Tab-separated table of C-alpha atoms and ligand atoms in Angstrom:
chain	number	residue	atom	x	y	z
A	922	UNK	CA	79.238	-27.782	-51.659
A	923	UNK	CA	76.733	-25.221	-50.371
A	924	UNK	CA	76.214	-21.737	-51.573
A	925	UNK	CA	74.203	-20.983	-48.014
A	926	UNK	CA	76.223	-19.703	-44.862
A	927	UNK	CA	74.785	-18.789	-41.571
A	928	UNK	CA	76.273	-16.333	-38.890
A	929	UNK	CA	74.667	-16.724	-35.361
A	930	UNK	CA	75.535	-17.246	-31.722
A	931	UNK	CA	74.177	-19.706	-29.366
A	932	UNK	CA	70.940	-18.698	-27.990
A	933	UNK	CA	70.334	-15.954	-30.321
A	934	UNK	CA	67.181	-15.633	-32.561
A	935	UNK	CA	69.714	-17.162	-35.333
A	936	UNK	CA	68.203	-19.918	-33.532
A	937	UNK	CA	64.963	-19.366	-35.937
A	938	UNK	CA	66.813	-19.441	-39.231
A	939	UNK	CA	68.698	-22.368	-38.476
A	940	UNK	CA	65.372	-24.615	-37.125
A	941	UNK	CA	64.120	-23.422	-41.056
A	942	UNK	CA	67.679	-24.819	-42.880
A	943	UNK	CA	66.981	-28.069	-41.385
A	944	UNK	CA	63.261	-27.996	-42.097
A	945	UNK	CA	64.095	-27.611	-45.284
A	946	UNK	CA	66.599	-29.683	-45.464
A	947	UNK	CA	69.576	-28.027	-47.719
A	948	UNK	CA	73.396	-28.077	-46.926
A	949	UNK	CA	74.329	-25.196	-45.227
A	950	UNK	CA	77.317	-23.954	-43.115
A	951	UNK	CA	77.472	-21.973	-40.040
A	952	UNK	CA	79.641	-19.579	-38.936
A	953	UNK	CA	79.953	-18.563	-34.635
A	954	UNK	CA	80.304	-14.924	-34.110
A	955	UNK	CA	81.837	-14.391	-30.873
A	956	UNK	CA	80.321	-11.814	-28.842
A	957	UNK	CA	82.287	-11.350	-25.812
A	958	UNK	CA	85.224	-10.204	-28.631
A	959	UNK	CA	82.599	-7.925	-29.915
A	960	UNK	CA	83.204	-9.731	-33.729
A	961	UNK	CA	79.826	-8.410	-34.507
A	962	UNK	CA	80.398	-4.546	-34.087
A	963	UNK	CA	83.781	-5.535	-35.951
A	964	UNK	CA	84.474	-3.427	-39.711
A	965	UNK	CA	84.745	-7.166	-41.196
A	966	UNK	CA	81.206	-8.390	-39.547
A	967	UNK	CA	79.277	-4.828	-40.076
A	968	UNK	CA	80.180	-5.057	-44.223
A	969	UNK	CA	78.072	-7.601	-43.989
A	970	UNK	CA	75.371	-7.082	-41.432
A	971	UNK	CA	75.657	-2.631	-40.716
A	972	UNK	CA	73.354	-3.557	-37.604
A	973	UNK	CA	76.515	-5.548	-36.058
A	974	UNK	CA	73.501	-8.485	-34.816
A	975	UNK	CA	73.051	-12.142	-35.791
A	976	UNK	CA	71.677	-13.406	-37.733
A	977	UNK	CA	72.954	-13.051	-40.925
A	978	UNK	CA	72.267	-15.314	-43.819
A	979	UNK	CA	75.200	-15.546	-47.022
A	980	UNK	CA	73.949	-16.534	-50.068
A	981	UNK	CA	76.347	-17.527	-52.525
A	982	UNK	CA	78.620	-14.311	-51.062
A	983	UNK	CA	75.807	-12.034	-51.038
A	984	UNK	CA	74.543	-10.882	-47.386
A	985	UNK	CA	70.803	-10.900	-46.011
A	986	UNK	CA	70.203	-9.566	-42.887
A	987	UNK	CA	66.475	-9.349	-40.400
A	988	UNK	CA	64.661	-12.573	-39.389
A	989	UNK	CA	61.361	-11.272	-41.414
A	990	UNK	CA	63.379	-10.897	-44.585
A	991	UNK	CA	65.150	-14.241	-44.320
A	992	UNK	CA	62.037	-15.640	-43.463
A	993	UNK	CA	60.592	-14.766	-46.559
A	994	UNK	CA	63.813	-15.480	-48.975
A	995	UNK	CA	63.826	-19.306	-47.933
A	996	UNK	CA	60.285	-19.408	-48.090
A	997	UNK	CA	60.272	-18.756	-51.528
A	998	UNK	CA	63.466	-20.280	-52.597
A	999	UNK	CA	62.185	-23.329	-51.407
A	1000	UNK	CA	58.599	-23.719	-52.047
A	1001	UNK	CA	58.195	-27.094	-51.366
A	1002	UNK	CA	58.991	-26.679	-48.020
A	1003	UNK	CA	56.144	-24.288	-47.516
A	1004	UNK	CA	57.729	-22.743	-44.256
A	1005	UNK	CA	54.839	-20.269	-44.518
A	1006	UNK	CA	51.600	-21.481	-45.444
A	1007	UNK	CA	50.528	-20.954	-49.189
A	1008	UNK	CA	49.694	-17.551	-49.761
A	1009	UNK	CA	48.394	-16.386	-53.208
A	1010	UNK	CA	46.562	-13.064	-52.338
A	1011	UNK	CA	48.736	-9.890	-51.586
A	1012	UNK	CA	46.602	-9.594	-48.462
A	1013	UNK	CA	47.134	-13.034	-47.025
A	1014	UNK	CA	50.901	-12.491	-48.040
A	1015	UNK	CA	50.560	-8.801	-46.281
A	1016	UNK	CA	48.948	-10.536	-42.923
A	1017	UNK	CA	52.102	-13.109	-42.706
A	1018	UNK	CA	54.342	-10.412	-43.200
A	1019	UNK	CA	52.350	-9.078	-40.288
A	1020	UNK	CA	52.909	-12.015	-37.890
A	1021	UNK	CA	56.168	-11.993	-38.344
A	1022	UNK	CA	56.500	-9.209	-37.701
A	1023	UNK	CA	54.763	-9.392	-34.435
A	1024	UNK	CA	57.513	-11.309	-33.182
A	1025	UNK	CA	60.751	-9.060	-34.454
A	1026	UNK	CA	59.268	-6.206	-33.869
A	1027	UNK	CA	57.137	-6.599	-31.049
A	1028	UNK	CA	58.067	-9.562	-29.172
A	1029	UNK	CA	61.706	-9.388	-29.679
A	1030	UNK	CA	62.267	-5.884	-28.088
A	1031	UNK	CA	60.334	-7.586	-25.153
A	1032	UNK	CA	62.655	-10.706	-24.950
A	1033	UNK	CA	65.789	-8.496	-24.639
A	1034	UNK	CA	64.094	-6.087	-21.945
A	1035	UNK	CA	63.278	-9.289	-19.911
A	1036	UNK	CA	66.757	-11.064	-20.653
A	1037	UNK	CA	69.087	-8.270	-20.273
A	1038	UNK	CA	67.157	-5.584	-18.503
A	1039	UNK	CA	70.643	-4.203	-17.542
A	1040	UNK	CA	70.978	-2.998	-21.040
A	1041	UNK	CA	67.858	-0.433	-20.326
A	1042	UNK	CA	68.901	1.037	-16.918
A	1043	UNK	CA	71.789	1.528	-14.194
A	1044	UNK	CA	72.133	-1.655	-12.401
A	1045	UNK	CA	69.487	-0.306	-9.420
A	1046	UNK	CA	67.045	0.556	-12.001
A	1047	UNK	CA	67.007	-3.084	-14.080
A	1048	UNK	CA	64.857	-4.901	-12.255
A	1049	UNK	CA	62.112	-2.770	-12.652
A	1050	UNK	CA	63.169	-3.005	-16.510
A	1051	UNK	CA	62.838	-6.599	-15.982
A	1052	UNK	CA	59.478	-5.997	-14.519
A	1053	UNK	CA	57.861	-3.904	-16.625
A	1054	UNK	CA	59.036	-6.281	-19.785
A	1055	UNK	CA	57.220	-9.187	-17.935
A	1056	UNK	CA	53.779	-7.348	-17.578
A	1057	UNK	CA	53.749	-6.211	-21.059
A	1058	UNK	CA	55.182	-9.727	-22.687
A	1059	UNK	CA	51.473	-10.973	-20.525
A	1060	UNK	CA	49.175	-9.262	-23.266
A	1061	UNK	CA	50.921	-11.219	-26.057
A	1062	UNK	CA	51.494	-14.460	-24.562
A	1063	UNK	CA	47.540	-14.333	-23.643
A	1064	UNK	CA	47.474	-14.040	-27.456
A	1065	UNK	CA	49.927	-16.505	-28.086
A	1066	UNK	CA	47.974	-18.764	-25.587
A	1067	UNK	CA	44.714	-18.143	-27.006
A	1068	UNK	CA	45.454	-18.841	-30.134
A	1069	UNK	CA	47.115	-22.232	-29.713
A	1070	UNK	CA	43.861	-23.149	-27.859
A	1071	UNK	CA	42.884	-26.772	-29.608
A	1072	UNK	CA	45.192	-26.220	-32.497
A	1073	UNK	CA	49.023	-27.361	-32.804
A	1074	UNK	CA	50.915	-25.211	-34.653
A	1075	UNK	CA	50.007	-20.914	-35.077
A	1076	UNK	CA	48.788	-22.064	-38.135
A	1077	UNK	CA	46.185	-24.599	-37.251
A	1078	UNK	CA	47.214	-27.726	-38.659
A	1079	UNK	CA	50.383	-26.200	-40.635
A	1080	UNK	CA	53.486	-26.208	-38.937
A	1081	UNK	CA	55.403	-22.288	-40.174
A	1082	UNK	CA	58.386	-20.344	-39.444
A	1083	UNK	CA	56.011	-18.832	-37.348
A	1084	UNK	CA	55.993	-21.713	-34.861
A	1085	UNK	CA	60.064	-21.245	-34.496
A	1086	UNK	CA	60.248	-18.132	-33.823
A	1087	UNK	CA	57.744	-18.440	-31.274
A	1088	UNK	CA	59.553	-20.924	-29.620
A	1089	UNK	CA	62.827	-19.140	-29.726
A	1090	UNK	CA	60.587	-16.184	-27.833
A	1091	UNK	CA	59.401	-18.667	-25.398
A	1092	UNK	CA	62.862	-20.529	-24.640
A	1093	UNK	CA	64.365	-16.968	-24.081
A	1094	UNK	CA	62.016	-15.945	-21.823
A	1095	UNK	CA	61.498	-18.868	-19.547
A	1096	UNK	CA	65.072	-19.035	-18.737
A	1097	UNK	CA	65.241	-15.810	-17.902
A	1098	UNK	CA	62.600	-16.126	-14.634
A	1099	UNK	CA	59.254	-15.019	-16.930
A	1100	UNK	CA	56.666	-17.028	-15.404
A	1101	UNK	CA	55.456	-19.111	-18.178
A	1102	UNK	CA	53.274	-21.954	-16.092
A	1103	UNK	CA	49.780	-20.638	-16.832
A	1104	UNK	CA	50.316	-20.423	-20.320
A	1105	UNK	CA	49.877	-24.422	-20.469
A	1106	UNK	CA	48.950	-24.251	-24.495
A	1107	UNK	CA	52.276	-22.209	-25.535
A	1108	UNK	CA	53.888	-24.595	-23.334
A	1109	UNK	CA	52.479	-27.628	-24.793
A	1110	UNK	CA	53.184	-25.992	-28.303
A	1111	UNK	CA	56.699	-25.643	-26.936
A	1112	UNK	CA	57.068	-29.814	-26.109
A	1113	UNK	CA	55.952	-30.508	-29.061
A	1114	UNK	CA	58.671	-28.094	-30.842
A	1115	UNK	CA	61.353	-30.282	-29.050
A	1116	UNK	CA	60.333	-33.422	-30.723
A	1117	UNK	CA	60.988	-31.878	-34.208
A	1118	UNK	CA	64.241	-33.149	-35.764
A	1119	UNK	CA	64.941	-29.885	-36.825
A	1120	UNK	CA	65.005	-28.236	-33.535
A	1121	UNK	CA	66.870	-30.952	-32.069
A	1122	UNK	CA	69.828	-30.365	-34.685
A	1123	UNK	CA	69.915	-26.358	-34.221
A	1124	UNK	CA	70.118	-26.994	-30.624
A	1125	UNK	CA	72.603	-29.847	-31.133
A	1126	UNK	CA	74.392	-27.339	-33.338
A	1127	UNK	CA	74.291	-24.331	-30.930
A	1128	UNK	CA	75.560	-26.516	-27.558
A	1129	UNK	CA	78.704	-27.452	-30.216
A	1130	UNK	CA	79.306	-23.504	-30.952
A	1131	UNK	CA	78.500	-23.027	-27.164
A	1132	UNK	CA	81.104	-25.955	-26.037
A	1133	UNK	CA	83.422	-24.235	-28.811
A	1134	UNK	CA	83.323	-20.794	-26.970
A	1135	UNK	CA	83.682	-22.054	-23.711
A	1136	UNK	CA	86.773	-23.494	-24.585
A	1137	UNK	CA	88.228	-20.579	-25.645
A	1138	UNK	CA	86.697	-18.520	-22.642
A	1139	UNK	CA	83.971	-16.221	-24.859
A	1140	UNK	CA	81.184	-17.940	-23.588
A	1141	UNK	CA	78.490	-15.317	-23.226
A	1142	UNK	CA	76.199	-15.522	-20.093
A	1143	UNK	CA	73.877	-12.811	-19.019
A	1144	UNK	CA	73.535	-11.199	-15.740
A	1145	UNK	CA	71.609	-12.506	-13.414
A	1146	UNK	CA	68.276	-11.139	-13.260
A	1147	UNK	CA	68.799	-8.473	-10.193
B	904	GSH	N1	65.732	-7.373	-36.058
B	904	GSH	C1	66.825	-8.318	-36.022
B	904	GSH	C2	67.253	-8.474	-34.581
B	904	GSH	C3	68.551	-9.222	-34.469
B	904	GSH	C4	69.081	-9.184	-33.047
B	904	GSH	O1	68.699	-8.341	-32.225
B	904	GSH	N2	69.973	-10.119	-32.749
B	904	GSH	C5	70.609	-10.148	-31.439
B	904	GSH	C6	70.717	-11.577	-30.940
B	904	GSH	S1	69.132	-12.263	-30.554
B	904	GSH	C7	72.007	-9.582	-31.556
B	904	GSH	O2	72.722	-9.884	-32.484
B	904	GSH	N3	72.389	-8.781	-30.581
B	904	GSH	C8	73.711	-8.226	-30.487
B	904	GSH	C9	73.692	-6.758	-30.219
B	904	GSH	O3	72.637	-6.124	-30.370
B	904	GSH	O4	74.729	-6.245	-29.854
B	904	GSH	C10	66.366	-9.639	-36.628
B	904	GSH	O5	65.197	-9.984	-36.493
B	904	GSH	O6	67.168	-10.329	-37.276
């Protein structure tokens, strides 16, 4: 019996939350939201999450929504785990709150304009959405780049929740036409995700939701890139 639940979507940045369940290893259950039927802008879905977005994480009936936050409730319901590194020092604790931020706040808002640049602009006007998102997403996977130069994981030797949410950003992004080839350290850091157990099961678990939607004819699929 599990007191967790998790509402997300194939493909979504619920992606990130569910890599940390299995990381950490506790029972939990998921929950698909289905899109095309617009379940997440639905009165039932928005008591729980008001933004009507995935993901959203139930604990023991009560609702926690934002990546950062859930981040940082199953980082320290779970110490063992040590999804973040150890942090004693409200500045260290500050300067993690920072980095992930960095990636909902400022990488996120890039992955959508580069993904679904149709959601920015009339249909003539999204490729220049698309193209704009791909020049500024270059400053920050530099960074990205640069700091994965000689060291595994964004945390030197510690593998984080950092490092999944980074890959989410990455996995987005490359199959959405972003050219990713020169950045051969995030893509290294993006092999070595794959051989994780845990990513292989939140994939494993999103290609059954995304099998499970096709099935019934809500599969989501972006535009193509115009
Ligand atoms: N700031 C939120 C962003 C969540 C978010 O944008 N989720 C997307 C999927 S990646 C979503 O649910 N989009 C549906 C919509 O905006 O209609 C977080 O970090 O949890």
């Amino acid at each position: 019996m599990t007191d967790i639940k998790l509402y997300m979507a194939p493909g979504t940045c619920a992606r990130v939350p569910s890599i940390l369940l299995e990381e950490i290893g506790v029972d939990f259950e998921t929950r698909v939201i289905r899109f095309m039927q617009g379940e997440h802008k639905s009165p039932d879905y928005k008591k729980l999450n008001p933004k009507g977005k995935v993901p959203t994480l139930l604990i023991g009936g009560e609702a926690l929504t934002e990546n950062v936050a859930i981040i940082t409730y199953l980082n320290e319901r779970f110490p063992n785990t040590e999804i973040m590194p150890p942090a004693s020092e409200p500045l260290s604790r500050a300067r993690q709150l920072a980095d992930l931020s960095f990636c909902s706040a400022t990488l996120h808002p890039i992955v959508t304009r580069i993904r679904m640049p149709q959601l920015f602009a009339t249909e003539e006007a999204a490729r220049s959405v698309w193209e704009k998102g791909c020049q500024t997403m270059n400053e920050f996977f530099n960074l990205i780049n640069q700091r994965l130069d000689n060291s595994p994981w964004w945390y030197g030797a510690n593998w984080s929740a950092m490092d999944a949410y980074l890959y989410w950003v990455y996995s987005r992004v490359e199959s959405a036409d972003y050219p990713v080839d020169s950045y051969t350290n995030y893509k290294d850091h993006q092999t070595r995700m794959k051989l994780r157990s845990s990513v292989q099961k939140a994939l494993a678990r999103e290609a059954k939701a995304q099998t499970q939607l096709e099935a019934e004819g809500l599969a989501f699929t972006p535009s193509k890139i115009p």
